Short mmCIF file of C-alpha atoms and ligand atoms in Angstrom, two decimals:
data_model
loop_
_atom_site.label_atom_id
_atom_site.label_comp_id
_atom_site.label_asym_id
_atom_site.label_seq_id
_atom_site.Cartn_x
_atom_site.Cartn_y
_atom_site.Cartn_z
CA MET A 131 91.46 98.35 94.73
CA LEU A 132 91.02 96.25 97.89
CA ARG A 133 93.20 93.12 98.05
CA LYS A 134 91.07 90.17 99.03
CA ASP A 135 94.11 87.93 98.95
CA LEU A 136 95.51 89.52 102.15
CA PRO A 137 94.36 88.51 105.64
CA THR A 138 91.24 90.51 106.42
CA ARG A 139 92.43 91.46 109.90
CA GLN A 140 95.28 93.41 108.35
CA GLN A 141 92.86 95.43 106.22
CA TRP A 142 95.44 96.47 103.71
CA ALA A 143 94.34 98.87 101.03
CA ILE A 144 96.28 99.85 98.00
CA LYS A 145 96.73 103.50 97.26
CA GLN A 146 98.24 104.67 93.99
CA LYS A 147 100.59 107.53 94.73
CA GLY A 148 101.99 108.73 91.43
CA ARG A 149 103.76 105.77 89.89
CA GLN A 150 104.85 104.26 93.19
CA PRO A 151 102.03 102.17 94.68
CA VAL A 152 102.30 101.50 98.41
CA TRP A 153 100.31 99.34 100.78
CA ARG A 154 98.88 101.29 103.69
CA CYS A 155 97.30 100.57 107.02
CA SER A 156 96.79 102.90 109.94
CA THR A 157 100.24 102.56 111.45
CA VAL A 158 102.50 100.73 108.97
CA THR A 159 103.53 101.45 105.41
CA ILE A 160 105.30 98.71 103.47
CA SER A 161 106.20 98.37 99.84
CA GLN A 162 104.03 96.51 97.35
CA GLN A 163 106.81 93.99 96.87
CA GLN A 164 106.91 93.21 100.61
CA ALA A 165 103.13 92.86 100.65
CA GLN A 166 103.20 90.43 97.74
CA GLU A 167 105.81 88.33 99.51
CA THR A 168 103.54 87.96 102.57
CA ALA A 169 100.30 87.54 100.65
CA PRO A 170 98.99 84.10 99.72
CA ALA A 171 97.77 84.05 96.11
CA VAL A 172 94.01 83.46 95.79
CA PRO A 173 91.88 83.81 92.66
CA ARG A 174 90.32 87.18 91.93
CA THR A 175 86.56 87.38 92.31
CA ALA A 176 84.50 86.91 89.15
CA PRO A 177 83.04 90.02 87.52
CA ARG A 178 79.56 90.70 88.90
CA THR A 179 76.45 92.01 87.20
CA ASN A 180 74.28 92.85 90.21
CA ILE A 181 74.24 96.20 92.00
CA ARG A 182 75.43 96.30 95.60
CA LEU A 183 74.06 98.62 98.27
CA ALA A 184 75.91 98.60 101.64
CA LEU A 185 74.13 99.52 104.87
CA PRO A 186 75.52 99.75 108.42
CA SER A 187 75.21 96.38 110.14
CA LYS A 188 75.32 97.65 113.74
CA GLY A 189 75.45 100.76 115.86
CA ARG A 190 72.92 103.58 116.01
CA MET A 191 72.86 104.14 112.24
CA ALA A 192 71.73 100.61 111.42
CA GLU A 193 68.14 100.78 112.61
CA GLU A 194 67.56 104.34 111.43
CA THR A 195 68.84 103.50 107.97
CA LEU A 196 66.35 100.64 107.64
CA GLN A 197 63.58 102.88 108.97
CA LEU A 198 64.42 105.59 106.43
CA LEU A 199 64.35 103.11 103.55
CA ASP A 200 61.08 101.69 104.83
CA ASP A 201 59.62 105.21 104.95
CA CYS A 202 60.60 105.49 101.28
CA GLN A 203 58.73 102.27 100.42
CA LEU A 204 62.03 100.43 100.08
CA THR A 205 61.64 97.48 102.43
CA VAL A 206 64.82 95.58 103.13
CA ARG A 207 63.97 91.90 103.35
CA LYS A 208 66.47 89.86 105.34
CA VAL A 209 65.68 86.22 104.77
CA ASN A 210 67.78 85.17 107.75
CA PRO A 211 68.62 87.62 110.58
CA ARG A 212 72.18 86.28 110.80
CA GLN A 213 72.87 86.82 107.11
CA TYR A 214 74.77 89.81 105.83
CA VAL A 215 72.87 89.99 102.59
CA ALA A 216 69.26 91.01 101.87
CA ASP A 217 66.86 92.10 99.10
CA ILE A 218 64.68 95.07 98.40
CA ASP A 219 61.55 94.03 96.49
CA GLN A 220 61.20 97.38 94.77
CA LEU A 221 64.80 97.42 93.47
CA GLU A 222 65.08 94.24 91.50
CA HIS A 223 68.78 94.18 90.65
CA VAL A 224 70.01 95.57 93.94
CA GLU A 225 71.64 93.34 96.53
CA VAL A 226 71.92 94.71 100.09
CA TRP A 227 75.09 94.00 102.10
CA PHE A 228 75.29 94.79 105.82
CA GLN A 229 78.75 96.04 106.75
CA ARG A 230 80.47 97.88 109.58
CA ALA A 231 80.30 101.62 108.90
CA SER A 232 84.04 101.83 108.13
CA ASP A 233 83.73 98.91 105.69
CA VAL A 234 80.75 100.51 103.94
CA VAL A 235 83.12 103.31 102.97
CA ARG A 236 86.14 101.12 102.24
CA LYS A 237 84.13 98.85 99.97
CA ILE A 238 82.51 101.65 98.04
CA LYS A 239 85.94 103.21 97.62
CA SER A 240 87.36 99.98 96.24
CA GLY A 241 84.36 99.36 93.99
CA ASP A 242 83.35 96.08 95.69
CA VAL A 243 80.12 97.88 96.57
CA ASP A 244 78.41 100.49 94.39
CA ILE A 245 76.16 102.50 96.71
CA GLY A 246 75.91 102.97 100.49
CA ILE A 247 74.32 104.80 103.36
CA VAL A 248 76.63 105.83 106.20
CA GLY A 249 77.60 108.80 108.40
CA TYR A 250 79.47 111.60 106.66
CA ASP A 251 82.14 111.35 109.41
CA MET A 252 82.93 107.84 108.16
CA VAL A 253 83.04 108.95 104.52
CA SER A 254 85.54 111.67 105.46
CA GLU A 255 87.68 109.48 107.70
CA TYR A 256 87.90 106.34 105.58
CA GLY A 257 87.39 108.01 102.21
CA GLU A 258 90.45 110.19 102.79
CA GLY A 259 89.26 112.63 100.12
CA ASP A 260 89.16 109.89 97.43
CA ASP A 261 87.65 111.25 94.22
CA ASP A 262 85.92 107.91 93.55
CA LEU A 263 83.51 108.52 96.44
CA VAL A 264 80.57 110.65 95.34
CA VAL A 265 78.15 111.96 97.98
CA ILE A 266 74.74 111.94 96.32
CA HIS A 267 72.53 113.00 99.22
CA ASP A 268 74.31 114.89 101.99
CA ALA A 269 71.46 115.32 104.50
CA LEU A 270 69.42 112.19 105.18
CA GLY A 271 68.06 113.69 108.39
CA PHE A 272 69.41 111.23 110.98
CA GLY A 273 72.71 110.58 112.80
CA GLY A 274 73.30 114.31 113.24
CA CYS A 275 76.49 115.08 115.21
CA HIS A 276 79.81 116.83 114.83
CA LEU A 277 83.44 115.90 115.31
CA ALA A 278 85.27 118.22 117.70
CA VAL A 279 88.30 118.70 119.94
CA ALA A 280 87.57 118.78 123.67
CA VAL A 281 89.83 119.46 126.65
CA PRO A 282 89.45 118.80 130.39
CA THR A 283 87.76 121.61 132.30
CA TYR A 284 90.34 121.27 135.10
CA GLY A 285 94.12 121.33 135.61
CA GLU A 286 96.42 122.84 133.00
CA PHE A 287 93.50 123.18 130.53
CA GLY A 288 91.25 125.00 133.01
CA GLY A 289 91.71 128.33 131.22
CA VAL A 290 91.83 126.96 127.67
CA HIS A 291 88.66 127.78 125.72
CA SER A 292 89.76 127.90 122.09
CA LEU A 293 91.85 125.84 119.68
CA GLU A 294 94.17 128.83 119.30
CA GLU A 295 94.81 128.88 123.03
CA LEU A 296 95.51 125.14 122.96
CA ALA A 297 97.99 125.54 120.10
CA ALA A 298 99.70 128.42 121.91
CA MET A 299 100.41 126.43 125.10
CA PRO A 300 104.20 126.39 125.51
CA GLN A 301 104.44 122.86 126.88
CA TRP A 302 103.97 121.08 123.51
CA THR A 303 107.40 120.14 122.20
CA GLU A 304 108.88 117.33 120.15
CA GLU A 305 109.66 115.40 123.34
CA ASN A 306 106.32 116.25 124.94
CA PRO A 307 103.71 116.41 122.17
CA LEU A 308 100.01 117.13 122.74
CA ARG A 309 98.43 113.67 123.05
CA VAL A 310 95.12 113.52 121.15
CA VAL A 311 93.05 110.38 121.53
CA THR A 312 90.59 109.66 118.73
CA GLY A 313 89.02 107.09 116.46
CA TYR A 314 89.55 109.56 113.59
CA ASN A 315 93.27 109.32 112.84
CA TYR A 316 93.17 110.68 109.30
CA LEU A 317 90.87 113.62 110.08
CA GLY A 318 92.65 114.38 113.36
CA GLN A 319 96.07 114.48 111.74
CA LYS A 320 94.82 116.62 108.86
CA PHE A 321 92.84 119.07 111.01
CA LEU A 322 95.57 119.72 113.57
CA SER A 323 98.26 120.12 110.90
CA GLU A 324 96.06 122.56 108.99
CA LYS A 325 95.44 124.50 112.21
CA GLY A 326 99.18 124.94 112.72
CA PHE A 327 99.82 122.40 115.51
CA LYS A 328 103.48 121.38 115.31
CA HIS A 329 103.93 118.87 118.11
CA PHE A 330 101.10 116.40 118.57
CA ALA A 331 100.62 112.63 118.69
CA ILE A 332 97.46 110.89 117.58
CA LEU A 333 96.55 107.99 119.86
CA THR A 334 94.00 105.49 118.65
CA ALA A 335 91.12 104.12 120.69
CA ASP A 336 87.82 102.52 119.74
CA GLY A 337 85.53 103.61 122.55
CA ALA A 338 85.22 105.44 125.86
CA LEU A 339 87.73 108.04 124.69
CA GLU A 340 86.28 110.48 127.18
CA ALA A 341 87.95 108.57 130.01
CA ALA A 342 91.49 108.95 128.63
CA PRO A 343 92.30 112.48 129.94
CA ALA A 344 91.10 111.56 133.46
CA MET A 345 93.23 108.41 133.33
CA GLY A 346 96.21 110.48 132.22
CA THR A 347 96.66 108.48 129.01
CA ALA A 348 95.83 111.45 126.75
CA ASP A 349 95.67 115.25 127.03
CA VAL A 350 92.66 115.98 124.83
CA ILE A 351 90.07 114.05 122.81
CA LEU A 352 88.75 114.34 119.27
CA ASP A 353 85.34 112.68 119.12
CA LEU A 354 81.74 112.95 118.01
CA VAL A 355 79.44 115.26 119.93
CA SER A 356 75.70 115.33 119.67
CA SER A 357 73.85 116.50 122.80
CA GLY A 358 77.13 117.29 124.61
CA THR A 359 76.09 115.15 127.59
CA THR A 360 79.04 112.74 127.34
CA LEU A 361 81.54 115.60 127.36
CA ARG A 362 79.84 117.33 130.28
CA GLU A 363 79.61 114.17 132.33
CA ASN A 364 83.32 113.57 131.85
CA ASN A 365 84.38 117.13 132.74
CA LEU A 366 85.40 117.93 129.20
CA ARG A 367 84.78 121.12 127.22
CA GLU A 368 84.52 121.58 123.46
CA LEU A 369 86.91 124.23 122.16
CA VAL A 370 85.88 127.28 120.17
CA GLY A 371 87.26 126.72 116.66
CA GLY A 372 87.70 123.01 117.42
CA LYS A 373 84.93 121.69 115.17
CA VAL A 374 86.38 119.40 112.50
CA LEU A 375 83.18 118.61 110.63
CA ALA A 376 79.41 118.30 110.87
CA SER A 377 77.97 114.89 110.10
CA GLU A 378 74.71 113.12 109.37
CA GLY A 379 73.66 110.13 107.31
CA VAL A 380 74.54 110.42 103.61
CA LEU A 381 73.96 108.45 100.41
CA VAL A 382 77.25 107.79 98.70
CA ALA A 383 78.36 105.87 95.61
CA ASN A 384 81.42 104.82 93.66
CA ARG A 385 82.07 107.15 90.72
CA ARG A 386 83.18 104.37 88.37
CA SER A 387 80.12 102.28 89.21
CA LEU A 388 77.88 105.26 88.47
CA MET A 389 79.57 105.86 85.15
CA GLU A 390 80.20 102.33 83.97
CA ARG A 391 78.16 99.69 85.75
CA ASP A 392 74.83 98.83 84.11
CA GLY A 393 71.82 100.00 86.09
CA VAL A 394 73.66 101.76 88.93
CA ILE A 395 72.74 105.29 87.88
CA GLN A 396 69.08 104.26 87.37
CA ALA A 397 68.99 102.60 90.80
CA VAL A 398 70.51 105.74 92.33
CA LYS A 399 67.88 107.90 90.64
CA ASP A 400 65.11 105.69 91.99
CA ILE A 401 66.51 105.76 95.54
CA LEU A 402 67.23 109.49 95.39
CA GLU A 403 63.75 110.41 94.14
CA ARG A 404 62.14 108.42 96.93
CA LEU A 405 64.46 109.89 99.57
CA GLU A 406 63.86 113.44 98.37
CA ALA A 407 60.09 112.97 98.21
CA HIS A 408 59.99 111.52 101.72
CA LEU A 409 62.43 114.00 103.29
CA ARG A 410 60.71 117.01 101.70
CA ALA A 411 57.38 115.86 103.10
CA SER A 412 58.42 114.59 106.52
CA ASP A 413 58.72 118.00 108.20
CA LYS A 414 55.47 119.39 106.80
CA PHE A 415 51.70 119.13 107.26
CA SER A 416 49.00 119.37 104.66
CA VAL A 417 46.39 121.86 105.88
CA VAL A 418 42.86 122.26 104.51
CA ALA A 419 40.64 125.15 105.64
CA ASN A 420 37.40 126.78 104.56
CA ILE A 421 37.65 130.51 103.88
CA ARG A 422 34.68 132.85 103.46
CA ALA A 423 35.27 134.92 100.31
CA GLU A 424 33.68 136.39 97.14
CA SER A 425 35.66 134.41 94.60
CA GLU A 426 38.66 132.13 94.07
CA GLU A 427 40.78 135.19 93.21
CA ASP A 428 39.67 136.88 96.43
CA VAL A 429 40.83 133.83 98.46
CA ALA A 430 44.10 133.59 96.55
CA SER A 431 45.00 137.22 97.18
CA LYS A 432 44.11 136.93 100.88
CA ILE A 433 46.41 133.91 101.21
CA HIS A 434 49.27 135.50 99.28
CA GLN A 435 49.00 138.91 100.99
CA HIS A 436 48.12 137.99 104.56
CA THR A 437 49.72 134.62 105.25
CA ASP A 438 53.22 133.08 104.99
CA PHE A 439 51.85 129.85 103.52
CA PRO A 440 51.04 129.98 99.81
CA GLY A 441 51.43 126.20 99.21
CA LEU A 442 53.91 124.59 96.82
CA GLN A 443 53.16 126.65 93.69
CA GLY A 444 50.18 128.52 95.16
CA PRO A 445 47.14 127.44 97.19
CA THR A 446 44.77 124.85 95.73
CA ILE A 447 41.28 126.42 95.90
CA SER A 448 37.91 124.77 95.38
CA PRO A 449 34.39 126.07 95.98
CA VAL A 450 32.46 124.67 98.95
CA TYR A 451 28.74 124.36 98.16
CA THR A 452 26.30 125.03 100.98
CA TYR A 453 22.52 124.76 100.69
CA ASP A 454 20.52 127.99 101.01
CA SER A 455 17.07 126.93 102.22
CA ALA A 456 15.54 130.35 101.51
CA SER A 457 16.31 130.22 97.80
CA GLY A 458 16.40 126.42 97.63
CA LYS A 459 19.75 126.63 95.80
CA ALA A 460 23.29 125.48 96.39
CA VAL A 461 25.53 128.52 96.88
CA HIS A 462 29.23 128.93 97.39
CA ASN A 463 30.45 131.68 99.63
CA PHE A 464 33.15 129.47 101.15
CA TYR A 465 36.24 128.10 99.45
CA ALA A 466 38.40 125.20 100.60
CA ILE A 467 42.10 125.83 100.37
CA THR A 468 44.96 123.33 100.70
CA ILE A 469 48.37 124.59 101.74
CA ILE A 470 51.62 123.03 102.98
CA VAL A 471 52.90 124.13 106.38
CA PRO A 472 56.25 123.36 108.08
CA LYS A 473 55.43 121.39 111.23
CA PRO A 474 56.90 123.86 113.74
CA ARG A 475 54.75 126.64 112.22
CA LEU A 476 51.39 124.87 112.37
CA TYR A 477 49.83 127.06 115.04
CA ASP A 478 51.03 130.27 113.27
CA ALA A 479 49.32 129.01 110.14
CA VAL A 480 46.04 128.31 111.95
CA GLN A 481 46.04 131.82 113.40
CA GLN A 482 46.82 133.44 110.06
CA LEU A 483 44.04 131.46 108.37
CA ARG A 484 41.56 132.48 111.05
CA ALA A 485 42.54 136.12 110.55
CA ILE A 486 41.45 135.93 106.88
CA GLY A 487 38.15 134.23 107.67
CA GLY A 488 39.29 130.62 107.87
CA SER A 489 37.44 127.90 109.75
CA GLY A 490 37.22 124.09 109.81
CA VAL A 491 41.00 123.64 109.65
CA LEU A 492 41.97 120.01 108.92
CA VAL A 493 45.59 118.94 109.41
CA SER A 494 47.08 115.73 107.97
CA PRO A 495 50.61 114.39 107.78
CA LEU A 496 52.28 114.54 104.39
CA VAL A 497 53.94 111.37 103.20
CA TYR A 498 55.69 112.34 99.97
CA ILE A 499 56.23 115.44 97.86
CA PHE A 500 57.27 114.37 94.37
CA ASP A 501 58.21 117.60 92.71
CA GLU A 502 59.98 118.13 89.44
CA GLU A 503 63.34 116.38 89.10
CA PRO A 504 65.25 116.72 92.41
CA PRO A 505 68.06 119.33 92.23
CA ARG A 506 70.45 116.77 93.70
CA TRP A 507 69.88 114.50 90.67
CA ARG A 508 70.83 117.34 88.29
CA ARG A 509 73.88 118.12 90.43
CA LEU A 510 74.97 114.48 90.29
CA LEU A 511 74.66 114.35 86.51
CA LYS A 512 76.68 117.56 86.25
CA GLU A 513 79.38 116.20 88.55
CA LEU A 514 79.61 113.03 86.42
CA GLY A 515 79.48 114.93 83.12
CA LEU A 516 76.35 112.97 82.14
CA GLU A 517 73.92 115.91 81.79
CA SER A 518 73.29 115.39 78.10
CA LYS A 519 72.50 111.67 78.53
CA PHE A 520 69.51 112.06 80.87
N1 ATP B 774 76.05 110.71 119.64
C1 ATP B 774 75.71 110.59 118.38
N2 ATP B 774 74.64 111.22 117.90
C2 ATP B 774 74.30 111.09 116.61
N3 ATP B 774 74.97 110.38 115.70
C3 ATP B 774 76.04 109.74 116.14
C4 ATP B 774 76.47 109.80 117.47
N4 ATP B 774 77.52 109.04 117.62
C5 ATP B 774 77.74 108.52 116.41
N5 ATP B 774 76.88 108.94 115.52
C6 ATP B 774 76.80 108.59 114.09
O1 ATP B 774 76.52 107.20 114.04
C7 ATP B 774 77.58 106.51 113.38
C8 ATP B 774 77.75 105.18 114.04
O2 ATP B 774 78.06 105.38 115.40
P1 ATP B 774 77.81 104.27 116.48
O3 ATP B 774 78.46 104.75 117.73
O4 ATP B 774 76.38 103.92 116.52
O5 ATP B 774 78.51 103.08 115.84
P2 ATP B 774 79.90 102.51 116.16
O6 ATP B 774 80.66 103.45 117.03
O7 ATP B 774 80.47 102.11 114.84
O8 ATP B 774 79.46 101.24 116.90
P3 ATP B 774 79.51 100.96 118.44
O9 ATP B 774 79.69 102.29 119.13
O10 ATP B 774 78.19 100.35 118.74
O11 ATP B 774 80.64 100.04 118.56
C9 ATP B 774 78.78 107.44 113.50
O12 ATP B 774 79.70 107.19 112.46
C10 ATP B 774 78.13 108.78 113.37
O13 ATP B 774 77.87 109.10 112.01
O1 PRP B 775 77.11 114.32 122.78
P1 PRP B 775 76.43 113.03 123.12
O2 PRP B 775 74.97 113.05 122.79
O3 PRP B 775 76.66 112.62 124.54
O4 PRP B 775 77.02 111.89 122.17
C1 PRP B 775 78.41 111.72 122.04
C2 PRP B 775 78.80 110.31 122.27
O5 PRP B 775 78.15 109.45 121.31
C3 PRP B 775 79.12 108.60 120.73
O6 PRP B 775 79.36 107.50 121.52
P2 PRP B 775 78.39 106.22 121.55
O7 PRP B 775 77.20 106.53 122.37
O8 PRP B 775 78.14 105.79 120.16
O9 PRP B 775 79.25 105.17 122.30
P3 PRP B 775 80.60 104.45 121.78
O10 PRP B 775 81.72 105.27 122.34
O11 PRP B 775 80.49 103.10 122.37
O12 PRP B 775 80.59 104.44 120.29
C4 PRP B 775 80.38 109.45 120.73
O13 PRP B 775 81.53 108.64 120.62
C5 PRP B 775 80.30 110.18 122.05
O14 PRP B 775 80.87 109.43 123.09
MG1 MG B 776 79.74 104.85 118.85
#
């Protein structure tokens, strides 16, 4: 539960540990009693009935999140560009809140927000393994990167290529710990402890971490890597075995909201179905071609036996009628087939269709594939123990 009666800059969060609740922040731990003494009493917020969806307010995820929702016919309508709240016409009871990525996670964790879209790195760092955070869609197809340990390519780290080699360096002692600069304190601490590092210090920084080793203020960095350009340009090298996690945009929700708050699970189903339909379609083309053949069955077996592209359940086949002027009749010795082709394999598909007598190949983008119920929906219901209710 997030305490709104504490100064926001302190960002205190309560964490129940057994029967002894403590107040935690990144560097200080004080007792609940001490916190109450310093906290001015303000009224609790009134119970709410609407559903809250949090989206990143800034940074690279913000625009792509809005684009993804737009692609799913969920248009976020911000009445005033300076406001932090918005609507989505298609989701009547859902209120959109723009928040910093870390706050998206914190607020879902506390239950102040029900659903959110954010990077998985943020869910892992600020969620701290909290069981109340449920990842509903783990691969939204944007914000792909990974969190990794990197060392300078020069000096004492010149010959260090793996995490094992870094851990085995004799110079790390209690008095002289390995200094790791990162914005991911929780994950950094956890990863290095699990990997057997005994003497290390986590140093916090918000940006330009890559400069710290060159400045001499840290030994190594733990940061996000995507293309690898930033590391290369700063003479840093990612270590073998130093990958902490892979990340991309995810849809996440509060478990209690899903179970108890009216309409949340329905809203999640609506959002999930749209996301799945869009994401399934976005990397594929719909391809129509005319194939010369004796019958529908003849076309179907040619497609199944001689191509890699049978369509969703099988090819859709329809006769193409041409006019035979000699007999004065419409005849069909061509059949039109419709298949679905992954975008990178388009040219393969065209060649395979030609090889079985295909011509007149038409290619169009696919917008949505609404299949049977998405597997992720079933998995969510199973995780929540709600399978029998839906
Ligand atoms: N280089 C990258 N490539 C792809 N995704 C990234 C990259 N860096 C960060 N991300 C993803 O985008 C999220 C937001 O990162 P971003 O750097 O845009 O925001 P920020 O660091 O919170 O804000 P800012 O850097 O503008 O202060 C990260 O949590 C991560 O999931
Ligand atoms: O491997 P690359 O493609 O080079 O991307 C990695 C960089 O991207 C992120 O920084 P960002 O650009 O968000 O700047 P920031 O440090 O201001 O957040 C991250 O912190 C790395 O510095
Ligand atoms: Mg950044």
